[in-house]
Amino acid sequence: IQQEVQALAPRSHASFILDTLEFMHAGGRCSTIAALGANLLKLKPCIQVSDGKMGVAKKYRGNWDKVLLDYVKERVSDPTGINRDRIFLVHTRCDQGVVESVRAALVGYGFQDIYEATAGCTISSHCGPNTLGIIFLPNE
């Protein structure tokens, strides 16, 4: 099992979107200016894990509900590049209505098994509430 999981880890695609930079700022991971600017412009950063490092993949703009659906569409709409057998929906205690709307969108993109989990304490404390991510595997 350990060997299988270790083999999957480098191939997995993981990203998440933050509702606010308040907690990133409090933890020293972004400047006051960046947090203030993102709040004023209603920017929601998408953090992507690539090669074991986290970085901003894109910045979405708008209200939380719309941004989440745009994020999901952009991440999973490729019909050939993503394994549709399973996807993981991870969040930091998002409102259940929001989680259900994302789940419905994922069903609409053809995912068979959607596993939901609450993010651990590290992601929760650094990113704050209303952080939502998806993790999936590409087709081989």
PDB file of C-alpha atoms in Angstrom:
ATOM      1  CA  ILE A   1       0.000   0.000   0.000  1.00  0.00           C
ATOM      2  CA  GLN A   2       2.791   2.391   0.891  1.00  0.00           C
ATOM      3  CA  GLN A   3       4.508   1.838  -2.464  1.00  0.00           C
ATOM      4  CA  GLU A   4       1.262   2.415  -4.352  1.00  0.00           C
ATOM      5  CA  VAL A   5       0.533   5.655  -2.509  1.00  0.00           C
ATOM      6  CA  GLN A   6       4.084   6.914  -2.993  1.00  0.00           C
ATOM      7  CA  ALA A   7       3.811   6.187  -6.717  1.00  0.00           C
ATOM      8  CA  LEU A   8       0.543   8.164  -6.954  1.00  0.00           C
ATOM      9  CA  ALA A   9       1.738  11.232  -5.046  1.00  0.00           C
ATOM     10  CA  PRO A  10       3.930  12.807  -7.774  1.00  0.00           C
ATOM     11  CA  ARG A  11       1.178  12.315 -10.382  1.00  0.00           C
ATOM     12  CA  SER A  12      -1.655  13.822  -8.349  1.00  0.00           C
ATOM     13  CA  HIS A  13      -2.941  17.310  -9.071  1.00  0.00           C
ATOM     14  CA  ALA A  14      -3.753  19.289  -5.940  1.00  0.00           C
ATOM     15  CA  SER A  15      -4.969  22.855  -5.719  1.00  0.00           C
ATOM     16  CA  PHE A  16      -7.163  24.935  -3.467  1.00  0.00           C
ATOM     17  CA  ILE A  17      -8.747  28.333  -3.441  1.00  0.00           C
ATOM     18  CA  LEU A  18      -8.841  30.793  -0.549  1.00  0.00           C
ATOM     19  CA  ASP A  19     -11.697  33.118   0.279  1.00  0.00           C
ATOM     20  CA  THR A  20      -9.427  35.585   2.089  1.00  0.00           C
ATOM     21  CA  LEU A  21      -5.730  36.242   2.653  1.00  0.00           C
ATOM     22  CA  GLU A  22      -6.327  37.283   6.274  1.00  0.00           C
ATOM     23  CA  PHE A  23      -4.897  34.060   7.716  1.00  0.00           C
ATOM     24  CA  MET A  24      -1.986  33.913   5.251  1.00  0.00           C
ATOM     25  CA  HIS A  25      -1.105  37.436   6.333  1.00  0.00           C
ATOM     26  CA  ALA A  26      -1.412  36.606  10.035  1.00  0.00           C
ATOM     27  CA  GLY A  27       0.970  33.668   9.538  1.00  0.00           C
ATOM     28  CA  GLY A  28       3.512  35.832   7.700  1.00  0.00           C
ATOM     29  CA  ARG A  29       2.947  34.194   4.330  1.00  0.00           C
ATOM     30  CA  CYS A  30       1.793  37.313   2.506  1.00  0.00           C
ATOM     31  CA  SER A  31       2.333  41.026   2.982  1.00  0.00           C
ATOM     32  CA  THR A  32      -0.138  43.517   4.402  1.00  0.00           C
ATOM     33  CA  ILE A  33      -0.341  45.226   1.020  1.00  0.00           C
ATOM     34  CA  ALA A  34      -1.140  41.949  -0.777  1.00  0.00           C
ATOM     35  CA  ALA A  35      -3.827  41.037   1.760  1.00  0.00           C
ATOM     36  CA  LEU A  36      -5.385  44.512   1.650  1.00  0.00           C
ATOM     37  CA  GLY A  37      -5.284  44.648  -2.152  1.00  0.00           C
ATOM     38  CA  ALA A  38      -6.818  41.195  -2.520  1.00  0.00           C
ATOM     39  CA  ASN A  39      -9.588  42.127  -0.092  1.00  0.00           C
ATOM     40  CA  LEU A  40     -10.391  45.407  -1.840  1.00  0.00           C
ATOM     41  CA  LEU A  41     -10.380  43.842  -5.316  1.00  0.00           C
ATOM     42  CA  LYS A  42     -12.204  40.672  -4.168  1.00  0.00           C
ATOM     43  CA  LEU A  43      -9.358  38.485  -5.395  1.00  0.00           C
ATOM     44  CA  LYS A  44      -9.371  34.795  -4.480  1.00  0.00           C
ATOM     45  CA  PRO A  45      -5.987  33.134  -5.049  1.00  0.00           C
ATOM     46  CA  CYS A  46      -5.720  29.561  -6.290  1.00  0.00           C
ATOM     47  CA  ILE A  47      -2.783  27.775  -4.687  1.00  0.00           C
ATOM     48  CA  GLN A  48      -1.414  24.834  -6.641  1.00  0.00           C
ATOM     49  CA  VAL A  49       0.955  22.155  -5.388  1.00  0.00           C
ATOM     50  CA  SER A  50       3.539  21.347  -8.028  1.00  0.00           C
ATOM     51  CA  ASP A  51       6.736  19.354  -7.505  1.00  0.00           C
ATOM     52  CA  GLY A  52       6.175  19.469  -3.745  1.00  0.00           C
ATOM     53  CA  LYS A  53       6.019  23.270  -3.654  1.00  0.00           C
ATOM     54  CA  MET A  54       3.018  25.556  -3.293  1.00  0.00           C
ATOM     55  CA  GLY A  55       2.530  28.604  -5.471  1.00  0.00           C
ATOM     56  CA  VAL A  56      -0.196  30.860  -6.781  1.00  0.00           C
ATOM     57  CA  ALA A  57      -1.595  29.379  -9.992  1.00  0.00           C
ATOM     58  CA  LYS A  58      -4.230  32.002 -10.701  1.00  0.00           C
ATOM     59  CA  LYS A  59      -6.192  34.792  -9.064  1.00  0.00           C
ATOM     60  CA  TYR A  60      -9.947  34.738  -9.447  1.00  0.00           C
ATOM     61  CA  ARG A  61     -12.083  37.812  -8.951  1.00  0.00           C
ATOM     62  CA  GLY A  62     -15.650  38.051  -7.695  1.00  0.00           C
ATOM     63  CA  ASN A  63     -17.930  36.620  -5.085  1.00  0.00           C
ATOM     64  CA  TRP A  64     -17.088  33.288  -3.440  1.00  0.00           C
ATOM     65  CA  ASP A  65     -19.872  31.178  -4.997  1.00  0.00           C
ATOM     66  CA  LYS A  66     -19.101  32.245  -8.564  1.00  0.00           C
ATOM     67  CA  VAL A  67     -15.355  31.954  -8.104  1.00  0.00           C
ATOM     68  CA  LEU A  68     -15.636  28.382  -6.819  1.00  0.00           C
ATOM     69  CA  LEU A  69     -17.582  27.231  -9.857  1.00  0.00           C
ATOM     70  CA  ASP A  70     -15.116  28.979 -12.199  1.00  0.00           C
ATOM     71  CA  TYR A  71     -12.236  27.291 -10.348  1.00  0.00           C
ATOM     72  CA  VAL A  72     -13.816  23.839 -10.649  1.00  0.00           C
ATOM     73  CA  LYS A  73     -14.618  24.345 -14.332  1.00  0.00           C
ATOM     74  CA  GLU A  74     -11.069  25.407 -15.119  1.00  0.00           C
ATOM     75  CA  ARG A  75      -9.510  22.528 -13.202  1.00  0.00           C
ATOM     76  CA  VAL A  76     -11.639  19.615 -14.379  1.00  0.00           C
ATOM     77  CA  SER A  77     -13.307  20.480 -17.698  1.00  0.00           C
ATOM     78  CA  ASP A  78     -10.609  18.775 -19.840  1.00  0.00           C
ATOM     79  CA  PRO A  79     -12.491  15.650 -20.998  1.00  0.00           C
ATOM     80  CA  THR A  80      -9.430  13.540 -21.840  1.00  0.00           C
ATOM     81  CA  GLY A  81      -6.717  14.546 -19.380  1.00  0.00           C
ATOM     82  CA  ILE A  82      -8.370  13.652 -16.074  1.00  0.00           C
ATOM     83  CA  ASN A  83      -9.190  10.270 -14.588  1.00  0.00           C
ATOM     84  CA  ARG A  84     -12.914  10.548 -13.844  1.00  0.00           C
ATOM     85  CA  ASP A  85     -13.032   7.557 -11.493  1.00  0.00           C
ATOM     86  CA  ARG A  86     -12.483   9.586  -8.336  1.00  0.00           C
ATOM     87  CA  ILE A  87     -11.825  13.081  -7.064  1.00  0.00           C
ATOM     88  CA  PHE A  88     -11.239  14.451  -3.596  1.00  0.00           C
ATOM     89  CA  LEU A  89     -13.060  17.544  -2.376  1.00  0.00           C
ATOM     90  CA  VAL A  90     -11.206  18.979   0.626  1.00  0.00           C
ATOM     91  CA  HIS A  91     -12.287  22.052   2.565  1.00  0.00           C
ATOM     92  CA  THR A  92     -11.826  23.959   5.794  1.00  0.00           C
ATOM     93  CA  ARG A  93     -15.347  23.771   7.137  1.00  0.00           C
ATOM     94  CA  CYS A  94     -17.000  25.543   4.221  1.00  0.00           C
ATOM     95  CA  ASP A  95     -20.741  26.081   4.354  1.00  0.00           C
ATOM     96  CA  GLN A  96     -22.408  22.796   3.427  1.00  0.00           C
ATOM     97  CA  GLY A  97     -24.469  24.497   0.710  1.00  0.00           C
ATOM     98  CA  VAL A  98     -21.266  25.640  -0.989  1.00  0.00           C
ATOM     99  CA  VAL A  99     -19.772  22.161  -0.741  1.00  0.00           C
ATOM    100  CA  GLU A 100     -22.927  20.645  -2.244  1.00  0.00           C
ATOM    101  CA  SER A 101     -22.878  23.089  -5.175  1.00  0.00           C
ATOM    102  CA  VAL A 102     -19.253  22.142  -5.910  1.00  0.00           C
ATOM    103  CA  ARG A 103     -20.148  18.442  -5.559  1.00  0.00           C
ATOM    104  CA  ALA A 104     -23.018  18.912  -8.053  1.00  0.00           C
ATOM    105  CA  ALA A 105     -20.647  20.630 -10.487  1.00  0.00           C
ATOM    106  CA  LEU A 106     -18.184  17.722 -10.180  1.00  0.00           C
ATOM    107  CA  VAL A 107     -20.979  15.219 -10.865  1.00  0.00           C
ATOM    108  CA  GLY A 108     -21.831  17.286 -13.942  1.00  0.00           C
ATOM    109  CA  TYR A 109     -18.244  16.852 -15.167  1.00  0.00           C
ATOM    110  CA  GLY A 110     -18.622  13.077 -14.960  1.00  0.00           C
ATOM    111  CA  PHE A 111     -16.788  12.114 -11.798  1.00  0.00           C
ATOM    112  CA  GLN A 112     -17.861   8.742 -10.434  1.00  0.00           C
ATOM    113  CA  ASP A 113     -16.706   8.846  -6.797  1.00  0.00           C
ATOM    114  CA  ILE A 114     -16.405  12.162  -4.974  1.00  0.00           C
ATOM    115  CA  TYR A 115     -14.727  11.871  -1.594  1.00  0.00           C
ATOM    116  CA  GLU A 116     -15.169  14.761   0.828  1.00  0.00           C
ATOM    117  CA  ALA A 117     -12.744  15.538   3.635  1.00  0.00           C
ATOM    118  CA  THR A 118     -12.053  18.323   6.081  1.00  0.00           C
ATOM    119  CA  ALA A 119      -8.567  19.757   5.693  1.00  0.00           C
ATOM    120  CA  GLY A 120      -6.080  19.195   8.467  1.00  0.00           C
ATOM    121  CA  CYS A 121      -4.898  21.696  11.033  1.00  0.00           C
ATOM    122  CA  THR A 122      -1.984  23.035   8.955  1.00  0.00           C
ATOM    123  CA  ILE A 123      -4.096  24.043   5.963  1.00  0.00           C
ATOM    124  CA  SER A 124      -6.920  25.229   8.223  1.00  0.00           C
ATOM    125  CA  SER A 125      -4.710  27.480  10.337  1.00  0.00           C
ATOM    126  CA  HIS A 126      -2.718  28.962   7.434  1.00  0.00           C
ATOM    127  CA  CYS A 127      -5.613  29.413   5.010  1.00  0.00           C
ATOM    128  CA  GLY A 128      -8.575  29.974   7.308  1.00  0.00           C
ATOM    129  CA  PRO A 129     -12.225  29.121   6.812  1.00  0.00           C
ATOM    130  CA  ASN A 130     -13.743  28.922   3.336  1.00  0.00           C
ATOM    131  CA  THR A 131     -10.759  27.267   1.716  1.00  0.00           C
ATOM    132  CA  LEU A 132     -11.712  24.571  -0.753  1.00  0.00           C
ATOM    133  CA  GLY A 133      -9.547  22.289  -2.836  1.00  0.00           C
ATOM    134  CA  ILE A 134      -9.727  19.425  -5.268  1.00  0.00           C
ATOM    135  CA  ILE A 135      -7.260  16.600  -5.772  1.00  0.00           C
ATOM    136  CA  PHE A 136      -7.337  14.268  -8.764  1.00  0.00           C
ATOM    137  CA  LEU A 137      -5.189  12.060 -10.964  1.00  0.00           C
ATOM    138  CA  PRO A 138      -4.569  12.560 -14.675  1.00  0.00           C
ATOM    139  CA  ASN A 139      -5.245   9.797 -17.185  1.00  0.00           C
ATOM    140  CA  GLU A 140      -2.231   7.595 -17.771  1.00  0.00           C
TER     141      GLU A 140
END
